[in-house]
Coordinates of C-alpha atoms and ligand atoms in Angstrom, one line a residue:
X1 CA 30.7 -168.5 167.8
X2 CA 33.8 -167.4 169.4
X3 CA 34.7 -168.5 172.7
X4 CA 33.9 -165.3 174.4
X5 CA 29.9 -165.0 173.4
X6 CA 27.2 -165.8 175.4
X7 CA 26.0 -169.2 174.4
X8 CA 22.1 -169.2 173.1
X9 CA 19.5 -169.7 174.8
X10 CA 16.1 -171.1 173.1
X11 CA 13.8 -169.9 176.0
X12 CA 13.5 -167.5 178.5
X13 CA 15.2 -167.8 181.8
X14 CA 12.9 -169.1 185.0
X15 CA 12.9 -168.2 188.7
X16 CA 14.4 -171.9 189.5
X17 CA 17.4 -171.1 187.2
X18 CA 17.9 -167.9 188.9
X19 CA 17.3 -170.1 192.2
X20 CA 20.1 -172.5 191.1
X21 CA 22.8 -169.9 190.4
X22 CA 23.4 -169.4 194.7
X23 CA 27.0 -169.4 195.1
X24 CA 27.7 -170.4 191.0
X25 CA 28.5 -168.2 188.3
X26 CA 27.4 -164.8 189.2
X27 CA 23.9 -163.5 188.0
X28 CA 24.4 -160.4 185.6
X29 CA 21.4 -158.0 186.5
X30 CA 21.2 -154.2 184.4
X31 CA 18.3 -151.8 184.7
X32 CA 16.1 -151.7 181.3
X33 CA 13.5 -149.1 180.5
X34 CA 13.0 -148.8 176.3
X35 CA 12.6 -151.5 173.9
X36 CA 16.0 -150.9 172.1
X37 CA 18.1 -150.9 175.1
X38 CA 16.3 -154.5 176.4
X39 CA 17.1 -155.3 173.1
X40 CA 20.4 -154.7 173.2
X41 CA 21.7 -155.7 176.4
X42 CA 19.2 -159.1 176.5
X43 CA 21.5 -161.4 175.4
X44 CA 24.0 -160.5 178.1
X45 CA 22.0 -160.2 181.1
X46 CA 20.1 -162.7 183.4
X47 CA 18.1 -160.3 184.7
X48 CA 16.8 -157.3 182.9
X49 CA 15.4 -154.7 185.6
X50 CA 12.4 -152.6 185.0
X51 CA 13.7 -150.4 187.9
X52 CA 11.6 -147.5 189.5
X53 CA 15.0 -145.8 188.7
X54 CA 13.2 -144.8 185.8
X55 CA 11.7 -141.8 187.3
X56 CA 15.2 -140.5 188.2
X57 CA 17.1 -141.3 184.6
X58 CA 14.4 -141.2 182.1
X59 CA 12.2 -138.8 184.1
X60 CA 14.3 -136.6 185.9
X61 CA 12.3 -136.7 189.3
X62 CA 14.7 -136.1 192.4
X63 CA 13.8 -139.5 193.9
X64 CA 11.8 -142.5 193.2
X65 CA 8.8 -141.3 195.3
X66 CA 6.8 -139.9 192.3
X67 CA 6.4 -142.9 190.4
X68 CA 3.4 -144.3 189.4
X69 CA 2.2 -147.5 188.2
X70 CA 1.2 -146.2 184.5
X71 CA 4.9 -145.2 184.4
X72 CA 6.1 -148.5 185.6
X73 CA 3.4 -150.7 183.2
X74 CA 4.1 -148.4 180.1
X75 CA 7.9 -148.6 180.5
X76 CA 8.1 -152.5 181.5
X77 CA 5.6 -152.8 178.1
X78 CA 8.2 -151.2 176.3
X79 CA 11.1 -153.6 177.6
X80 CA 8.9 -156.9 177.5
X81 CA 8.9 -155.8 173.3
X82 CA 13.0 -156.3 173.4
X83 CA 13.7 -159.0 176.1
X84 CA 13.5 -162.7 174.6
X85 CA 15.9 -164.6 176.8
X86 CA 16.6 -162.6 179.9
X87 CA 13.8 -162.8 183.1
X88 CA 12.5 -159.6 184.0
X89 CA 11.5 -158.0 187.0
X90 CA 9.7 -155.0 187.4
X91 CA 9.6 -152.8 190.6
X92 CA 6.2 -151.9 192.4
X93 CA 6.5 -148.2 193.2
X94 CA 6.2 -146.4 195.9
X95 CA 3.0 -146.3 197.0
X96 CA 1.5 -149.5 195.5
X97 CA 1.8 -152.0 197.9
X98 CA 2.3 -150.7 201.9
X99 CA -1.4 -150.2 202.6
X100 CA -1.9 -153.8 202.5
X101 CA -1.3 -157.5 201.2
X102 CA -4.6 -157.1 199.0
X103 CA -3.7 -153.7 197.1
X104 CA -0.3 -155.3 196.6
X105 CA -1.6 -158.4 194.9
X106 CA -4.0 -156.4 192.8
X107 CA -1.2 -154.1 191.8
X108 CA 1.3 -157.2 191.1
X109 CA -1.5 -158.9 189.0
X110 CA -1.8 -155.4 187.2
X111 CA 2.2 -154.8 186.7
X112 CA 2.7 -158.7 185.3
X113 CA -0.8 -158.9 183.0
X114 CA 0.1 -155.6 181.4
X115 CA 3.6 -156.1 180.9
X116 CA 3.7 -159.4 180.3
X117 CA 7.1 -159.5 183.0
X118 CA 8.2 -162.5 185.2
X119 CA 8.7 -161.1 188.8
X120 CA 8.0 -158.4 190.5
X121 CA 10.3 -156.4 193.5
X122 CA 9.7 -154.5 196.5
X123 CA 11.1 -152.4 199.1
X124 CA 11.8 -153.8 202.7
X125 CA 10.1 -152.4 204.8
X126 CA 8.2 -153.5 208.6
X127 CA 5.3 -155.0 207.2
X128 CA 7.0 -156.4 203.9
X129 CA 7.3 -160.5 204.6
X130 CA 3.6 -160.9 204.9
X131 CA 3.1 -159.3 201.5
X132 CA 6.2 -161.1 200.1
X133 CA 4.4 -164.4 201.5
X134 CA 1.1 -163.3 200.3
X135 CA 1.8 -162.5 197.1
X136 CA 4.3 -166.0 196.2
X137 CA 1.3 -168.1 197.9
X138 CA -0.7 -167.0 195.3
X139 CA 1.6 -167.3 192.6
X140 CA 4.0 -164.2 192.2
X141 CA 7.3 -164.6 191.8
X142 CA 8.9 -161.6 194.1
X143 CA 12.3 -160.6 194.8
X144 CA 13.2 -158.7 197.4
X145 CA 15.3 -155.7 198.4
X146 CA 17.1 -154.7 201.2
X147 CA 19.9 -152.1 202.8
X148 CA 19.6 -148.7 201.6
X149 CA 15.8 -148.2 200.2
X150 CA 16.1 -145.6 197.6
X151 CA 11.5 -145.8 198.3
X152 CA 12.4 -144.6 202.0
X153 CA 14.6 -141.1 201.0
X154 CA 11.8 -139.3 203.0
X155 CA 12.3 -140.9 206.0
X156 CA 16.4 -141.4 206.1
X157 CA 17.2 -137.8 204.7
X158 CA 18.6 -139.3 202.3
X159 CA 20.3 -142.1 200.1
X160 CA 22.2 -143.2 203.2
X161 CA 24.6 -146.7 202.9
X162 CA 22.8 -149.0 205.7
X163 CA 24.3 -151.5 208.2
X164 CA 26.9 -149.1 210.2
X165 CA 25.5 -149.7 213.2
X166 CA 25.2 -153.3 214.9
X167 CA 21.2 -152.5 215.4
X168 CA 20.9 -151.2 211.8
X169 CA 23.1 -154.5 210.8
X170 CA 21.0 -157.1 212.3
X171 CA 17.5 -155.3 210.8
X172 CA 19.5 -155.6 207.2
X173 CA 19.8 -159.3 208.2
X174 CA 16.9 -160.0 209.4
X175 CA 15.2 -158.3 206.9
X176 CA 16.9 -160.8 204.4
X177 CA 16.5 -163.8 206.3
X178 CA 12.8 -163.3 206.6
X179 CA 11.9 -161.8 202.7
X180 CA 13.6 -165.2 201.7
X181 CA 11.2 -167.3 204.8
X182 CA 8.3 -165.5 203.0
X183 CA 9.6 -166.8 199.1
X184 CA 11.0 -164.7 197.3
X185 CA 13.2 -166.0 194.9
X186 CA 16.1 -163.6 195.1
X187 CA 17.3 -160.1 197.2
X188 CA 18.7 -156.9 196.0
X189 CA 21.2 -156.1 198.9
X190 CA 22.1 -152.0 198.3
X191 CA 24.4 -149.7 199.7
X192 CA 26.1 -152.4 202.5
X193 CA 29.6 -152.4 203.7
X194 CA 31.1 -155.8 202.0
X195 CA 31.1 -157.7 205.2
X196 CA 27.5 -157.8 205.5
X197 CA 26.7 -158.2 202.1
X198 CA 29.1 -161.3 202.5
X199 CA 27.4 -162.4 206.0
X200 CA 23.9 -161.9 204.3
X201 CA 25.0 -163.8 201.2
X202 CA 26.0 -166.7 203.3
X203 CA 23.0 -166.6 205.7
X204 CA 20.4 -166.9 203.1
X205 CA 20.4 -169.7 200.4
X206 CA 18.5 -167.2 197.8
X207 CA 20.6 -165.7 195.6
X208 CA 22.0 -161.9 196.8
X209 CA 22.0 -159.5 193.7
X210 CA 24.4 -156.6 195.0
X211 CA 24.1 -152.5 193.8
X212 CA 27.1 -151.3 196.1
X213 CA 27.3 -153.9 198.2
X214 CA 31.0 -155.7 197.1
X215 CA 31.6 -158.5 195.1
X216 CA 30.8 -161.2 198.0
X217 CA 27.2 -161.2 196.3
X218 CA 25.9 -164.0 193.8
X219 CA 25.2 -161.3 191.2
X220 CA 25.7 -157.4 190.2
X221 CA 23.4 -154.8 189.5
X222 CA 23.7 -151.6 187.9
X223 CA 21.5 -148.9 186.9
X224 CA 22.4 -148.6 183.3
X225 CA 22.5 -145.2 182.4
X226 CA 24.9 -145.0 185.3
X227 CA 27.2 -147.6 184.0
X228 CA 27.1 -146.0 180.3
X229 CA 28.7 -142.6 182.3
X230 CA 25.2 -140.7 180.6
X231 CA 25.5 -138.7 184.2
X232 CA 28.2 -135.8 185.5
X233 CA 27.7 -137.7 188.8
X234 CA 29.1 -141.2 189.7
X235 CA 28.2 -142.8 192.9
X236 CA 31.1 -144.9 194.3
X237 CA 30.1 -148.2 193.5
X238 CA 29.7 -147.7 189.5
X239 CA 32.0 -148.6 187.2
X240 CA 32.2 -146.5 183.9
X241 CA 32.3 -148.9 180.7
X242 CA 31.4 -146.0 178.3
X243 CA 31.5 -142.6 178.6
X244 CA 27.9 -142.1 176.3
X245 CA 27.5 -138.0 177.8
X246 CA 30.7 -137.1 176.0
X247 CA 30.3 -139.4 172.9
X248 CA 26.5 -138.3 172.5
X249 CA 27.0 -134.0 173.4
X250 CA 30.3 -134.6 171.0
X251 CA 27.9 -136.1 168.1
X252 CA 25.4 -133.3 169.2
X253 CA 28.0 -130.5 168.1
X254 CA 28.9 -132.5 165.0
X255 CA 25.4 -132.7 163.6
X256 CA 24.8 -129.0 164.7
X257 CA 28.2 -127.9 163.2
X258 CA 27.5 -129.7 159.8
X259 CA 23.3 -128.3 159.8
X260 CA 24.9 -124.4 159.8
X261 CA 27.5 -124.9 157.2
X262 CA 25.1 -126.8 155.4
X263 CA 26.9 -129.3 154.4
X264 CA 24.2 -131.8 156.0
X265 CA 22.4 -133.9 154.3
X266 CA 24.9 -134.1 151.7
X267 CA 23.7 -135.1 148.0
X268 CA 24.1 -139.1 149.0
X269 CA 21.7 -138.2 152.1
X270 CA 19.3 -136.9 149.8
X271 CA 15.7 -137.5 147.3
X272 CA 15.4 -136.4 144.0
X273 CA 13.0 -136.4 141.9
X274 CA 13.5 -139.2 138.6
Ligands
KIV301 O1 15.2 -149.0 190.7 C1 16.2 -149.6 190.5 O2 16.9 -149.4 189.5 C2 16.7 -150.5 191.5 C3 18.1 -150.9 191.4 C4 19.0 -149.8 191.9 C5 18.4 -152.2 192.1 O3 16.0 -150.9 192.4

């Protein structure tokens, strides 16, 4: 094994291990929605993210408010079918758990016995740390998510970066400080100017899992179809690492190219009879 693999792992990762990473090696977190990609990228990532992202890259809604469970279950059964090592976390969607700490544990018992995931996230939001608490008393493993709240688009006009006023700062904060009183294991911080993300990260001893949010956090996240450059449209805080739109539309015009001038399938891409 050369010096620059992964080592191997003979289990899958926990929540405590996560727990112990605060302030130590940074947590690698990608978004995951099919069986080959959680295959692919399992034994690089920490954290694999069944991300309600899903209904924006692999569903091509406008926003994330139009996702349902069936979408979440059917695409975090897909992943759980590639992911051996990594823990994953799927998102509740929008919808499934505001009305109340009981339809949020019944939907959180739904997502993890038909998926077969680890942990599930939510949204901050008002009313969130009661359900965060409710759901960890009773043995859900939740991480949290705070900043910009791609689930609240409606009400912000927007996906608008969060914390540039002081009262819109200390909410961010707070809202940290008390997802992590109520247990959850670990935060998304999104869309937050680096010195809060870096205040946040040092106010709270659960790890902070940044998505535009600087490198002060104890891990990244990415939605991967972002970071694979399969969009015309980067946001800010992503970093290309392939450029997949160009490499799969230039294989595209191959394969159509070689289909008219018939010279695919070729004789060695062929049956014939013996
Ligand atoms: O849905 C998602 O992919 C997410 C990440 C952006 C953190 O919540």
């Amino acid at each position: 094994m050369s010096s620059q693999t992964a080592p191997s792992r003979t289990k899958r990762v926990t929540a405590p291990e996560i727990q112990a990473r605060k302030g130590q090696t940074p947590l690698v977190v990608l978004t995951a929605y099919t069986t080959p990609m959680a295959r692919i990228m399992d034994p690089h990532c920490d954290i694999l993210l069944v991300g309600d992202s899903l209904g924006m890259v692999i569903h091509g809604l406008p926003n994330t408010i139009g996702v349902t469970m069936e979408m979440m279950i059917l695409h975090g059964q897909a992943v759980m079918r590639g992911a051996e090592k990594a823990f994953v976390v799927i998102d509740m969607p929008f919808g499934s758990y505001e009305a109340g700490v009981e339809q949020a544990f019944a939907n959180a018992v739904r997502l993890l016995k038909e998926t077969g995931a680890q942990a599930v996230k939510l949204e901050s939001g008002p009313t969130v740390a009661d359900t965060i608490r409710y759901l960890t008393a009773r043995g859900i493993a939740v991480m949290g998510h705070v900043g910009l709240r791609p689930q609240a688009v409606n009400v912000d006009g927007g996906f608008k970066a969060k914390g540039r006023t002081e009262a819109e700062r200390q909410k961010v904060i707070k809202e940290a400080q008390d997802s992590e009183a109520a247990g959850a294991f670990s935060i998304v911080v999104e869309g937050v100017a680096a010195d809060l993300a870096g205040e946040i990260t040092r106010l709270v001893r659960i790890p902070t899992i940044g998505i535009g949010a600087s490198a002060d956090c104890d891990g990244q996240v990415l939605v991967t179809d972002d970071m694979l450059g399969l969009f015309d449209w980067t946001p800010k805080f992503v970093r290309h690492y392939a450029d997949l739109r160009t490499e799969i539309g230039t294989a595209v015009e191959s394969y159509a190219k070689d289909v008219r001038a018939r010279s695919f399938p070729a004789p060695e891409e062929t049956y014939f009879a013996k």
